JSON list of C-alpha atoms in Angstrom, two decimals:
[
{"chain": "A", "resi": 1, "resn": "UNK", "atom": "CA", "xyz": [66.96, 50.56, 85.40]},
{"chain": "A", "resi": 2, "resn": "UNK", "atom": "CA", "xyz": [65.99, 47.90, 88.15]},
{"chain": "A", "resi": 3, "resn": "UNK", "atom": "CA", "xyz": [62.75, 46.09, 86.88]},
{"chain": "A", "resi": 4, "resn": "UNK", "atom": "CA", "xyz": [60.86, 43.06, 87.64]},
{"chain": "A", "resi": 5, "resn": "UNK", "atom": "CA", "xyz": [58.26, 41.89, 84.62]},
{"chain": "A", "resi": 6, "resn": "UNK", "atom": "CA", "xyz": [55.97, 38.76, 84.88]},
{"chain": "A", "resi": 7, "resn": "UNK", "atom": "CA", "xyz": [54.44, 38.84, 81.41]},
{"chain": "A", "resi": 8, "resn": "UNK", "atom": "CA", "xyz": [51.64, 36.81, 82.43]},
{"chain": "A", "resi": 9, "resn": "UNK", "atom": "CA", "xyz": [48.40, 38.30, 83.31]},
{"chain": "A", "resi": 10, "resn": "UNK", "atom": "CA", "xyz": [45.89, 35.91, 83.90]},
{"chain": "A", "resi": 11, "resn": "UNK", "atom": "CA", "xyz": [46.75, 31.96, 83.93]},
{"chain": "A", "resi": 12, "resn": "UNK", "atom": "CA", "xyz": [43.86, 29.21, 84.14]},
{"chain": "A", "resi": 13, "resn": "UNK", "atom": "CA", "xyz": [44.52, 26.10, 85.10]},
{"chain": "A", "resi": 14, "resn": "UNK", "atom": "CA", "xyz": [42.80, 22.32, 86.08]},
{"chain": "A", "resi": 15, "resn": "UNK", "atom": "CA", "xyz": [43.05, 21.40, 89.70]},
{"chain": "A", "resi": 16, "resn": "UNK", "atom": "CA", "xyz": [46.02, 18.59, 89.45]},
{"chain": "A", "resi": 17, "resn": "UNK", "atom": "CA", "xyz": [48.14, 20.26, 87.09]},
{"chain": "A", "resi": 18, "resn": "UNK", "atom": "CA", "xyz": [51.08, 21.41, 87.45]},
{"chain": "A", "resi": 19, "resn": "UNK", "atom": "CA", "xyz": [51.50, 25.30, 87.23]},
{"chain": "A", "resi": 20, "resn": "UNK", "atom": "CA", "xyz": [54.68, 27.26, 86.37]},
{"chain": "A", "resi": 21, "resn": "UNK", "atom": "CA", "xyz": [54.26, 31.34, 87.04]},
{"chain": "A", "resi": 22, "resn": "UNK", "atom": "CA", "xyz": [57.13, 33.10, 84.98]},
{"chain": "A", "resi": 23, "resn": "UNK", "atom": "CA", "xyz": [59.42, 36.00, 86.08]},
{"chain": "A", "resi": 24, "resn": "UNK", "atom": "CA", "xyz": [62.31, 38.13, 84.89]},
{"chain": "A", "resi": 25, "resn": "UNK", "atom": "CA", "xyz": [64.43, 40.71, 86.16]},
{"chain": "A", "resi": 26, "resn": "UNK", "atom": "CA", "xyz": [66.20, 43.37, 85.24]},
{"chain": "A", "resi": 27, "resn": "UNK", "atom": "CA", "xyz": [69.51, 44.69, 86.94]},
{"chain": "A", "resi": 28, "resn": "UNK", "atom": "CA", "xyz": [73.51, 44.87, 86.56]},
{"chain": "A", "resi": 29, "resn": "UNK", "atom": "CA", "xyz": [74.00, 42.53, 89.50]},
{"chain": "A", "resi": 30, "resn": "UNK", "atom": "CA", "xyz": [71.58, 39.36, 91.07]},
{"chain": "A", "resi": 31, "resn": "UNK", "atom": "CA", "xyz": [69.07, 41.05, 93.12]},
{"chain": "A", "resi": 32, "resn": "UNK", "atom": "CA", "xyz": [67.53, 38.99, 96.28]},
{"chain": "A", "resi": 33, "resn": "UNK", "atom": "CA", "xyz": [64.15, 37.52, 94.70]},
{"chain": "A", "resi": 34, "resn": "UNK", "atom": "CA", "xyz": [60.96, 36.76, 96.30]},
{"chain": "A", "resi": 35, "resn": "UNK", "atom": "CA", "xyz": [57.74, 35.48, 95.65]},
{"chain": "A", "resi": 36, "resn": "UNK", "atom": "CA", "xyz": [54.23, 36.50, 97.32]},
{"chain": "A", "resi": 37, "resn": "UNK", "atom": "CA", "xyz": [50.80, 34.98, 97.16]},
{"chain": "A", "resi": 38, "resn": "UNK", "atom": "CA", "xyz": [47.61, 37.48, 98.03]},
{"chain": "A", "resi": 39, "resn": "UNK", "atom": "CA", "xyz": [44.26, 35.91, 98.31]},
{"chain": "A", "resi": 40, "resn": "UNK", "atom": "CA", "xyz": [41.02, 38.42, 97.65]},
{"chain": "A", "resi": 41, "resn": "UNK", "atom": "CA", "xyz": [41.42, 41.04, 100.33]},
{"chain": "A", "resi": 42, "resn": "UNK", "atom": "CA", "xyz": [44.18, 39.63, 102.08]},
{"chain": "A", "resi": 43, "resn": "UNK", "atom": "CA", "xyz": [47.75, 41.33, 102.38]},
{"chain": "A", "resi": 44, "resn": "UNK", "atom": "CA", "xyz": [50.74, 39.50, 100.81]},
{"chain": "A", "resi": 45, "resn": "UNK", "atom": "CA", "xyz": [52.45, 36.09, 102.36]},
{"chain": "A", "resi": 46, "resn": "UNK", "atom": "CA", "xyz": [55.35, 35.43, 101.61]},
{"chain": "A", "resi": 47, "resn": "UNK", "atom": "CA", "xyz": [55.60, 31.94, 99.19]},
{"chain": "A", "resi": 48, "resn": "UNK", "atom": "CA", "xyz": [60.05, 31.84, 99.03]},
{"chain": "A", "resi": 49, "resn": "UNK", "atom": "CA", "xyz": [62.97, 34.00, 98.85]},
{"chain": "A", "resi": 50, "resn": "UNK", "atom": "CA", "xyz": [66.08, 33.27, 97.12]},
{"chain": "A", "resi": 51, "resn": "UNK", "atom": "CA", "xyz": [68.98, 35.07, 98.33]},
{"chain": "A", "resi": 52, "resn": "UNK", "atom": "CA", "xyz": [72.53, 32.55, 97.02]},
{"chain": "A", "resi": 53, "resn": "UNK", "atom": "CA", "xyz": [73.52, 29.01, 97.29]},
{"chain": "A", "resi": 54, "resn": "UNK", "atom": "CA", "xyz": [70.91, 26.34, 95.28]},
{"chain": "A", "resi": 55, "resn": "UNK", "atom": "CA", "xyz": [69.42, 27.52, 93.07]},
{"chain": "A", "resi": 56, "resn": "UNK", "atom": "CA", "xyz": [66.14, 25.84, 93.30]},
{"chain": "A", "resi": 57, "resn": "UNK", "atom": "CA", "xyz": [64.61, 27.22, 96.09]},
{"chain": "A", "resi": 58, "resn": "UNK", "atom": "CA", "xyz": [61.39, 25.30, 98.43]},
{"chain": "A", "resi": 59, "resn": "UNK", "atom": "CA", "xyz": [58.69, 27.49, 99.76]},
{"chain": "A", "resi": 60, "resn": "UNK", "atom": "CA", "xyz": [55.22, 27.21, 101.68]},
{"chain": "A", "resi": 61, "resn": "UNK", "atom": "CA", "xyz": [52.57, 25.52, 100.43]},
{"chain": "A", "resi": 62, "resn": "UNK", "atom": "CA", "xyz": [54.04, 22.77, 97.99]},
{"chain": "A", "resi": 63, "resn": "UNK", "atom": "CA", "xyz": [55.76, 26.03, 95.89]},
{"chain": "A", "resi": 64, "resn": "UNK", "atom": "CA", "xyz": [59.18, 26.56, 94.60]},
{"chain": "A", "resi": 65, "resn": "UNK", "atom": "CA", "xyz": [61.39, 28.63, 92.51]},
{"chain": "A", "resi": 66, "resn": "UNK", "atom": "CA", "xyz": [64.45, 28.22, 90.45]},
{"chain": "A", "resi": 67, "resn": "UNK", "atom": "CA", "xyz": [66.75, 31.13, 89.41]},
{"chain": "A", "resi": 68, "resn": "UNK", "atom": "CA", "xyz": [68.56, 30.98, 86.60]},
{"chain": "A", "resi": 69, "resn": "UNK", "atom": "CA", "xyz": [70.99, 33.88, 86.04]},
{"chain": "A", "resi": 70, "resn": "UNK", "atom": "CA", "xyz": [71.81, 33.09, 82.29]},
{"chain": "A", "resi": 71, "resn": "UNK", "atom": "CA", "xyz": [67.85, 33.62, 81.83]},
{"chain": "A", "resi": 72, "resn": "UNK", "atom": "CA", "xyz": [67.36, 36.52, 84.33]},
{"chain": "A", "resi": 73, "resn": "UNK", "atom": "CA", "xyz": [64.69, 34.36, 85.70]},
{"chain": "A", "resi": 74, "resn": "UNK", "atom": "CA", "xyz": [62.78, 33.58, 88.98]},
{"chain": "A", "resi": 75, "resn": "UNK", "atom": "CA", "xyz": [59.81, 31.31, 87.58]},
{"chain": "A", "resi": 76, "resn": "UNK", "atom": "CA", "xyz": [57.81, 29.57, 90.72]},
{"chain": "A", "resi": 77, "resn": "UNK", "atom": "CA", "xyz": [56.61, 26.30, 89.80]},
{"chain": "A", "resi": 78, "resn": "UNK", "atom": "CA", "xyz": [54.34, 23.81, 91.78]},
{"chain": "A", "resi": 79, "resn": "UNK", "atom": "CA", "xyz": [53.70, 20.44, 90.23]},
{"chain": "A", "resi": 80, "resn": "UNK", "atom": "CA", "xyz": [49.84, 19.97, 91.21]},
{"chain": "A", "resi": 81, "resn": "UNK", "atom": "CA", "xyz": [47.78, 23.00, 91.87]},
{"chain": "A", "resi": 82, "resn": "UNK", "atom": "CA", "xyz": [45.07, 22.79, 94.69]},
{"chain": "A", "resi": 83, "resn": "UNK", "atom": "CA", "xyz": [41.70, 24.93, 93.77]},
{"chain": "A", "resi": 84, "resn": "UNK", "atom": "CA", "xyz": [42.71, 27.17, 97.41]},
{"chain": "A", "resi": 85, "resn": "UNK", "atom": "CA", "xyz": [46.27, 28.08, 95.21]},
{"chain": "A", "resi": 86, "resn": "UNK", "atom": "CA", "xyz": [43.53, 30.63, 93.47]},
{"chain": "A", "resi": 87, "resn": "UNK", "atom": "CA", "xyz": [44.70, 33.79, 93.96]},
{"chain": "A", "resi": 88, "resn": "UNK", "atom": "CA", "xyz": [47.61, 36.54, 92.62]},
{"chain": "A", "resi": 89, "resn": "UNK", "atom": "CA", "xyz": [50.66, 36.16, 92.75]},
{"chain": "A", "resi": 90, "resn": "UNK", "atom": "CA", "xyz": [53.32, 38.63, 92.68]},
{"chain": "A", "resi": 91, "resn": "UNK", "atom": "CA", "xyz": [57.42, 38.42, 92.05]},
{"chain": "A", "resi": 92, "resn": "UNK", "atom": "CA", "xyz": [59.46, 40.99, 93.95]},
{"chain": "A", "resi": 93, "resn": "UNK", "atom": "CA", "xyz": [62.96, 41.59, 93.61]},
{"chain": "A", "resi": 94, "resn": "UNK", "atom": "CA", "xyz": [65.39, 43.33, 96.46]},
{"chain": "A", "resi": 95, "resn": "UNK", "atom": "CA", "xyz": [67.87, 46.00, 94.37]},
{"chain": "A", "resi": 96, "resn": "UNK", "atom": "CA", "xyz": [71.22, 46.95, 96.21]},
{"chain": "A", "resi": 97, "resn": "UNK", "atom": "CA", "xyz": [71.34, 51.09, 96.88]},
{"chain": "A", "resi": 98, "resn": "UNK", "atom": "CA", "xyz": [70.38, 53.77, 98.94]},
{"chain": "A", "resi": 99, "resn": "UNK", "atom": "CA", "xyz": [67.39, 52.06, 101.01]},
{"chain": "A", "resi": 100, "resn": "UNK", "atom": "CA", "xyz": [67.50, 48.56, 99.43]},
{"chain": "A", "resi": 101, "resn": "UNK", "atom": "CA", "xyz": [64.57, 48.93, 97.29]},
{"chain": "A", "resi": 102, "resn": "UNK", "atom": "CA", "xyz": [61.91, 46.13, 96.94]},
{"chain": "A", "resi": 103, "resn": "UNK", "atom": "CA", "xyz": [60.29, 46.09, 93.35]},
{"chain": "A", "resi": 104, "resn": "UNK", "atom": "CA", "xyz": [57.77, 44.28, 92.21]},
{"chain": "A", "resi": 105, "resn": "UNK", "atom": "CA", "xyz": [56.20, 42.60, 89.32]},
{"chain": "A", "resi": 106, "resn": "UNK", "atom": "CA", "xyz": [52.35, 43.43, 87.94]},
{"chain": "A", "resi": 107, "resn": "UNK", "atom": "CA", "xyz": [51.27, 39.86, 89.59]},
{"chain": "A", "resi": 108, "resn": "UNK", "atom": "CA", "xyz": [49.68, 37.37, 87.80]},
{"chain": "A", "resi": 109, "resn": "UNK", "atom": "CA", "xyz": [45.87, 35.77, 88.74]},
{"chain": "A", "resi": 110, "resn": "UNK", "atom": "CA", "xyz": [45.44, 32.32, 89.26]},
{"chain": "A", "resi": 111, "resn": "UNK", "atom": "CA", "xyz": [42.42, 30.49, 88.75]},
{"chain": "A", "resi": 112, "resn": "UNK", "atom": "CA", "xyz": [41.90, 26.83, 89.05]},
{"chain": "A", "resi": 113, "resn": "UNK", "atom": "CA", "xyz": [39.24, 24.81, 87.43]},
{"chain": "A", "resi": 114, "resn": "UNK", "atom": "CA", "xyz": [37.60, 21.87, 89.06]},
{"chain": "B", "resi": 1, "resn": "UNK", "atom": "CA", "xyz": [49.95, 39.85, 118.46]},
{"chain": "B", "resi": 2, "resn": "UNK", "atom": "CA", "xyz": [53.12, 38.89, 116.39]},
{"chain": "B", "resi": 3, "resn": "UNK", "atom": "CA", "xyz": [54.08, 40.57, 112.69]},
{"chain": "B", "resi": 4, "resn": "UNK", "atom": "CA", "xyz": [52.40, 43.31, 111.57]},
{"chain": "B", "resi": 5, "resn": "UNK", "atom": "CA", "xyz": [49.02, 44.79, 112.15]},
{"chain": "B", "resi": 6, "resn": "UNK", "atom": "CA", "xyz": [47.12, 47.23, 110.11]},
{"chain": "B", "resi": 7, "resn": "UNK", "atom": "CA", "xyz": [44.01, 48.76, 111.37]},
{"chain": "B", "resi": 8, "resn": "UNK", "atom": "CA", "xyz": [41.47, 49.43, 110.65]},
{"chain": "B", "resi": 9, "resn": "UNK", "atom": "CA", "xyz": [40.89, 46.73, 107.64]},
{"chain": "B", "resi": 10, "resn": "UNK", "atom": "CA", "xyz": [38.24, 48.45, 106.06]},
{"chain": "B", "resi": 11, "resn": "UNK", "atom": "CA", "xyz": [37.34, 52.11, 105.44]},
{"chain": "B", "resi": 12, "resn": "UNK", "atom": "CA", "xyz": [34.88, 54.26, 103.57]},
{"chain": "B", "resi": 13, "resn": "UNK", "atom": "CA", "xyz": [35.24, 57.71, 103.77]},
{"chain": "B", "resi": 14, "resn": "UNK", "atom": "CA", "xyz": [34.06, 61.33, 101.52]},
{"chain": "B", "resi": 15, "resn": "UNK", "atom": "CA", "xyz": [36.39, 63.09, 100.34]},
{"chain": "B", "resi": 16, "resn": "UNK", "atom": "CA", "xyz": [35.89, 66.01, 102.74]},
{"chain": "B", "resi": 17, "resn": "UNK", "atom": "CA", "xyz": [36.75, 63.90, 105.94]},
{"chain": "B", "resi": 18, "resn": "UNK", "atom": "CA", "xyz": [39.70, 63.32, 107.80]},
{"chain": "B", "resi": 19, "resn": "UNK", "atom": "CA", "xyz": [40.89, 59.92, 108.43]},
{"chain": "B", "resi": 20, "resn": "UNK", "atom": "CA", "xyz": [43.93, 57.82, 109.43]},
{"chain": "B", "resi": 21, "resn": "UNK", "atom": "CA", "xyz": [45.35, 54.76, 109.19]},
{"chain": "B", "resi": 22, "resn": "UNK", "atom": "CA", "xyz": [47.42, 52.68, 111.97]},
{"chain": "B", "resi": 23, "resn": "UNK", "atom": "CA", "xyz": [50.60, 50.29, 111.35]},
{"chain": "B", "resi": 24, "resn": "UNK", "atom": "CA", "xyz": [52.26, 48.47, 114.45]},
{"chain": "B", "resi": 25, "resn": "UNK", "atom": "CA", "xyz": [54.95, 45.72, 114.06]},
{"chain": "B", "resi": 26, "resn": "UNK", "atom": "CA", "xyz": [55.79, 43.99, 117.01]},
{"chain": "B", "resi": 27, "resn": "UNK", "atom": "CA", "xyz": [59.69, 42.57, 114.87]},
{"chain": "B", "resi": 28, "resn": "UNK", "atom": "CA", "xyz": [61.26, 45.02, 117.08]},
{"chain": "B", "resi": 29, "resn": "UNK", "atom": "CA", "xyz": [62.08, 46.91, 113.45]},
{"chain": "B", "resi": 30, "resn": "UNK", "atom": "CA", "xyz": [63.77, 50.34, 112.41]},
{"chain": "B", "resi": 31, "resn": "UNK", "atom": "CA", "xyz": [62.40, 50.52, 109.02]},
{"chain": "B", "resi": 32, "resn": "UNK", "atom": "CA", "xyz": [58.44, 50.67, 107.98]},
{"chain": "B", "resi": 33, "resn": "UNK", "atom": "CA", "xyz": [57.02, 51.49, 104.51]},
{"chain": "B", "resi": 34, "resn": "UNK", "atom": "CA", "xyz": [53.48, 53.00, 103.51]},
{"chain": "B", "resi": 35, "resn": "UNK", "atom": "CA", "xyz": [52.49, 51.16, 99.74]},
{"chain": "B", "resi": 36, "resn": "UNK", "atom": "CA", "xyz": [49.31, 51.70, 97.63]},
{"chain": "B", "resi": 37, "resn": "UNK", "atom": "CA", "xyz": [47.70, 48.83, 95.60]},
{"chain": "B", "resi": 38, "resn": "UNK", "atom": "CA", "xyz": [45.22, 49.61, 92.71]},
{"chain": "B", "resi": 39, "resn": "UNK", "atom": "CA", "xyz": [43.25, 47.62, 90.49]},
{"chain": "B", "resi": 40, "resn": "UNK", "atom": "CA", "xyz": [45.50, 46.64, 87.89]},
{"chain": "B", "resi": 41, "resn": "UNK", "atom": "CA", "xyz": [48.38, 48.71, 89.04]},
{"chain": "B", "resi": 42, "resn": "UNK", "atom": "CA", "xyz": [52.12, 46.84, 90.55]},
{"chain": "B", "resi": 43, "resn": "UNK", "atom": "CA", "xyz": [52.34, 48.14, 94.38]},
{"chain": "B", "resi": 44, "resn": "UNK", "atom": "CA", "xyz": [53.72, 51.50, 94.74]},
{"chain": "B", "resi": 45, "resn": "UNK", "atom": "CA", "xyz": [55.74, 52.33, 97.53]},
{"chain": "B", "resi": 46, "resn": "UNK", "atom": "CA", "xyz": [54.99, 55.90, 99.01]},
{"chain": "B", "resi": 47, "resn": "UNK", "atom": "CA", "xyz": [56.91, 56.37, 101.72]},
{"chain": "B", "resi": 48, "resn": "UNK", "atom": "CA", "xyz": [59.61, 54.72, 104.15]},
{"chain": "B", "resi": 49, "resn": "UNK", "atom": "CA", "xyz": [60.72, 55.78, 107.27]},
{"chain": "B", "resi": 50, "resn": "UNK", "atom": "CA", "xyz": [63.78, 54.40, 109.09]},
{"chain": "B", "resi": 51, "resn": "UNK", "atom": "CA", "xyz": [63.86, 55.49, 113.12]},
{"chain": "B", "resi": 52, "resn": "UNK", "atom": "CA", "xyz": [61.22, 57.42, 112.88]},
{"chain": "B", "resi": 53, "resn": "UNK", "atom": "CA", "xyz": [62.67, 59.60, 110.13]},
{"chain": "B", "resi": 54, "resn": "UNK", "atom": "CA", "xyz": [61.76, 59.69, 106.71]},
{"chain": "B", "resi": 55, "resn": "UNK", "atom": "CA", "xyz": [63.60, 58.78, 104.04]},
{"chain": "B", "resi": 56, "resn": "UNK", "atom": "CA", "xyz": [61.93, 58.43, 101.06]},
{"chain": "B", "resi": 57, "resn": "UNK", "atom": "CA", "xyz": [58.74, 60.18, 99.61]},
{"chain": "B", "resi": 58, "resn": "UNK", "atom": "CA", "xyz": [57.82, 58.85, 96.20]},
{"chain": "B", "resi": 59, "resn": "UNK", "atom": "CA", "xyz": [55.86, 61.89, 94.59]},
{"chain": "B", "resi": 60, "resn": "UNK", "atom": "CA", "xyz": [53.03, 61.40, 96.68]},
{"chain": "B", "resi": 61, "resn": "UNK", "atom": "CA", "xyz": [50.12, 63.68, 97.13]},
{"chain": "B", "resi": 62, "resn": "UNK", "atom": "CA", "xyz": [49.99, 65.89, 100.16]},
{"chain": "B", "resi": 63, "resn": "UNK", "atom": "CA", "xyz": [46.46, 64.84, 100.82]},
{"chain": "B", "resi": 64, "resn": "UNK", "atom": "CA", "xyz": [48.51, 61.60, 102.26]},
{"chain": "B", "resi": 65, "resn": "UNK", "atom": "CA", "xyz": [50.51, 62.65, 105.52]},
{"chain": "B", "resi": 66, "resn": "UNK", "atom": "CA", "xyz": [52.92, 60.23, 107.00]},
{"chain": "B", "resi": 67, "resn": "UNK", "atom": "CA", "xyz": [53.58, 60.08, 110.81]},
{"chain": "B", "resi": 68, "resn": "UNK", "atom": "CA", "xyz": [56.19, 57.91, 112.40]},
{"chain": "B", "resi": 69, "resn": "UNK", "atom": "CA", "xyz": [56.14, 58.15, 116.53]},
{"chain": "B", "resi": 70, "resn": "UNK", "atom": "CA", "xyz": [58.30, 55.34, 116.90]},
{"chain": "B", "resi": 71, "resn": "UNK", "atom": "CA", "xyz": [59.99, 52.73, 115.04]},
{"chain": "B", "resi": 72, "resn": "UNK", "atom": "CA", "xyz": [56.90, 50.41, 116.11]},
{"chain": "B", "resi": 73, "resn": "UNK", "atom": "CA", "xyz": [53.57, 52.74, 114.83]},
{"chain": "B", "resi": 74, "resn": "UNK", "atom": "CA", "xyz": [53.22, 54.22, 111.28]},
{"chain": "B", "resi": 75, "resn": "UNK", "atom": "CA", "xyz": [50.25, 56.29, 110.73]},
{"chain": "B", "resi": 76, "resn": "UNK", "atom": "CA", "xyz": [49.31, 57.63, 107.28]},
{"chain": "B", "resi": 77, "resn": "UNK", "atom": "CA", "xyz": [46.78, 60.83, 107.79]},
{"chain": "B", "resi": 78, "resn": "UNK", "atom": "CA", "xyz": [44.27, 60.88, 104.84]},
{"chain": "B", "resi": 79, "resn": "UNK", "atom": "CA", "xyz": [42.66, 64.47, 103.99]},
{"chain": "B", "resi": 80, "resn": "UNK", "atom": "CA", "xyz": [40.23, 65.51, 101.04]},
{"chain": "B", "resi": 81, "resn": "UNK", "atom": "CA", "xyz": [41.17, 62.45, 99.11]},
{"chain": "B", "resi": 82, "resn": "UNK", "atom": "CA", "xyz": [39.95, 61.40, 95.48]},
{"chain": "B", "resi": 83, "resn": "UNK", "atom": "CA", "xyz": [37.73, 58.86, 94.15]},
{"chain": "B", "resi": 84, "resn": "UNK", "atom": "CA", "xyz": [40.81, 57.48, 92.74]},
{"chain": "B", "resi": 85, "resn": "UNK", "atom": "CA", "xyz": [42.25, 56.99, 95.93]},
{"chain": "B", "resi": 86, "resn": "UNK", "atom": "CA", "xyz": [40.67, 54.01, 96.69]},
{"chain": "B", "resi": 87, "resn": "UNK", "atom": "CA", "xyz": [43.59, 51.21, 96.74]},
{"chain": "B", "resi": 88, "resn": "UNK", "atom": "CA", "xyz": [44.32, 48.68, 99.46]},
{"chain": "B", "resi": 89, "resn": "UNK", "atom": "CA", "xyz": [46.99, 50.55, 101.93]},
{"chain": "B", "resi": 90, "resn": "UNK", "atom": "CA", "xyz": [49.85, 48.21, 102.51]},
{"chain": "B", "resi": 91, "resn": "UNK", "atom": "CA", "xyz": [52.38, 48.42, 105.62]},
{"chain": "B", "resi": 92, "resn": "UNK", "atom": "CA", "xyz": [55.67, 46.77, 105.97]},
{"chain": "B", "resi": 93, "resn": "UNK", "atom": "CA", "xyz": [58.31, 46.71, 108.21]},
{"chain": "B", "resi": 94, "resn": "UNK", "atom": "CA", "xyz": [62.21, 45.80, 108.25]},
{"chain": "B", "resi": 95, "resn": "UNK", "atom": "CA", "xyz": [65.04, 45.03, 110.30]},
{"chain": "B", "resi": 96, "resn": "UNK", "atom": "CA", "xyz": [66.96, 48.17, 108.86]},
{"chain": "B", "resi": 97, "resn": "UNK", "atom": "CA", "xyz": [66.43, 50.13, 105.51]},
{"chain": "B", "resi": 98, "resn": "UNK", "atom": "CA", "xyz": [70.38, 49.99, 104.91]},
{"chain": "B", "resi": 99, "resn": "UNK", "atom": "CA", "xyz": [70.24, 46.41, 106.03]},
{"chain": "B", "resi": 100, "resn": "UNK", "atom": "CA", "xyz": [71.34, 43.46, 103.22]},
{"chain": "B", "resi": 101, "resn": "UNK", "atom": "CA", "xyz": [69.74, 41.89, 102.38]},
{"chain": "B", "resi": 102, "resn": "UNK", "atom": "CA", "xyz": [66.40, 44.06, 103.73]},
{"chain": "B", "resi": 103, "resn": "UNK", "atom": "CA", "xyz": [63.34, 41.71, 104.06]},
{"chain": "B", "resi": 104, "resn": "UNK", "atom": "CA", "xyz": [60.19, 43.17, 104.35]},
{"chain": "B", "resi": 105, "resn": "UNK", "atom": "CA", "xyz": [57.24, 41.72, 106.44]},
{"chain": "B", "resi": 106, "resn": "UNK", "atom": "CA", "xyz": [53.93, 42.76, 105.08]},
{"chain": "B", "resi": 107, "resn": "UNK", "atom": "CA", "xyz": [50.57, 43.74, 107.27]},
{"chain": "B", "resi": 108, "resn": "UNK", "atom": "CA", "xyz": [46.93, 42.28, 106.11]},
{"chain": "B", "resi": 109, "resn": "UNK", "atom": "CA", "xyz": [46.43, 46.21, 104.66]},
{"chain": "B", "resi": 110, "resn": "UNK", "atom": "CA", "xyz": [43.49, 48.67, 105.10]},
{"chain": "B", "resi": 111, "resn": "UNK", "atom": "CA", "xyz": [41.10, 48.32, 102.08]},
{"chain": "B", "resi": 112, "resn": "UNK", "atom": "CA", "xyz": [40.37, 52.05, 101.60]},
{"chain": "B", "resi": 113, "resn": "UNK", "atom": "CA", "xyz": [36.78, 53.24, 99.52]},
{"chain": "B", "resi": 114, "resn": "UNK", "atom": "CA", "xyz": [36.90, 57.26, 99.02]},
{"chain": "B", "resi": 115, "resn": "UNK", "atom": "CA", "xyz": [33.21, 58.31, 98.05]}
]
């Protein structure tokens, strides 16, 4: 069964370090992947996509990605986190079939300490 | 207005009323999708609709009625909902639901409070 899993929660971190937000799918083939950001009470922006071609991927807002198939991964990464990066975060993957199905992880909450 | 709106952003409502909400993308779409967030839940998609026909219901409740006019509105009727109703309301909207790859464009949602 399609499936996209970010096992973490919750992740704290200090304003000016760097951040790494993990995700993993699950699927026969290499779905299209995408990552969102959604501040309190705000609908979902889009941070990158990764569709083919290089595999490291540069987004909005000083994000970016890498996919690596061997892993079934799609972790977003930024290397020095602002205190307005507070917010969840969600991975999303596109799935081939009937209507092109988007999935999408449980999120994971950011907060940033001083 | 460019992307997709969602109106209106916030709404409280008993459970014997009658509401709706609205959805317009102006991406010259075919495809838009109704999606429920809860607290602590992954966004569930509930229904899509591609030219104005529907295409996929996923089990959801008939106290949530869909309504498609044209590719660029998407209503979703609410009727003698549940406490447990209360979610933010998500819209998107795509290019084509057979379309690959299909990227959706997400609206600010409706922040729904059943009382």
């Amino acid at each position: 069964a399609q499936s996209v899993t970010q096992p973490d929660i919750h992740i704290t971190v200090s304003e000016g370090a760097s951040l790494e937000l993990r995700c993993n799918y699950s699927y026969g083939a290499t779905p299209y992947l995408f990552w969102y950001v959604q501040s309190p009470g705000q609908g979902l922006q889009l941070l990158l996509k990764y569709f083919s071609g290089d595999t490291l991927v540069q987004g909005i807002k000083g994000f970016e990605a890498e996919f690596k198939r061997s892993q079934s991964s799609f972790n977003l990464r930024k290397p020095s986190v602002h205190w307005s990066d507070a917010a969840e975060y969600f991975c999303a993957g596109l799935f081939s079939g009937g209507y092109n199905k988007l999935i999408f992880g449980a999120g994971t909450r950011l907060a940033v300490h001083p | 207005e460019t992307g997709v709106t969602q109106t209106p952003r916030h709404l409280v409502m008993g459970m014997t009323n009658k509401k709706s909400l609205k959805c317009e993308q102006h991406l010259g779409h075919n495809a838009m999708y109704w999606y429920k967030q809860s607290a602590k839940k992954p966004l569930e998609l509930m229904f899509v609709y591609s030219l104005e026909e529907r295409v996929e219901n996923n089990s959801v409740p008939s106290r949530f009625s869909p309504e498609c006019p044209n590719s660029s509105h998407l209503f979703l009727h609410l009727h003698t909902l549940q406490p447990e109703d209360s979610a933010l309301y998500l819209c998107a909207s795509s290019q084509e639901v057979s379309r690959w790859p299909n990227e959706q464009f997400f609206g600010p949602g409706t922040r729904l409070t059943v009382l």
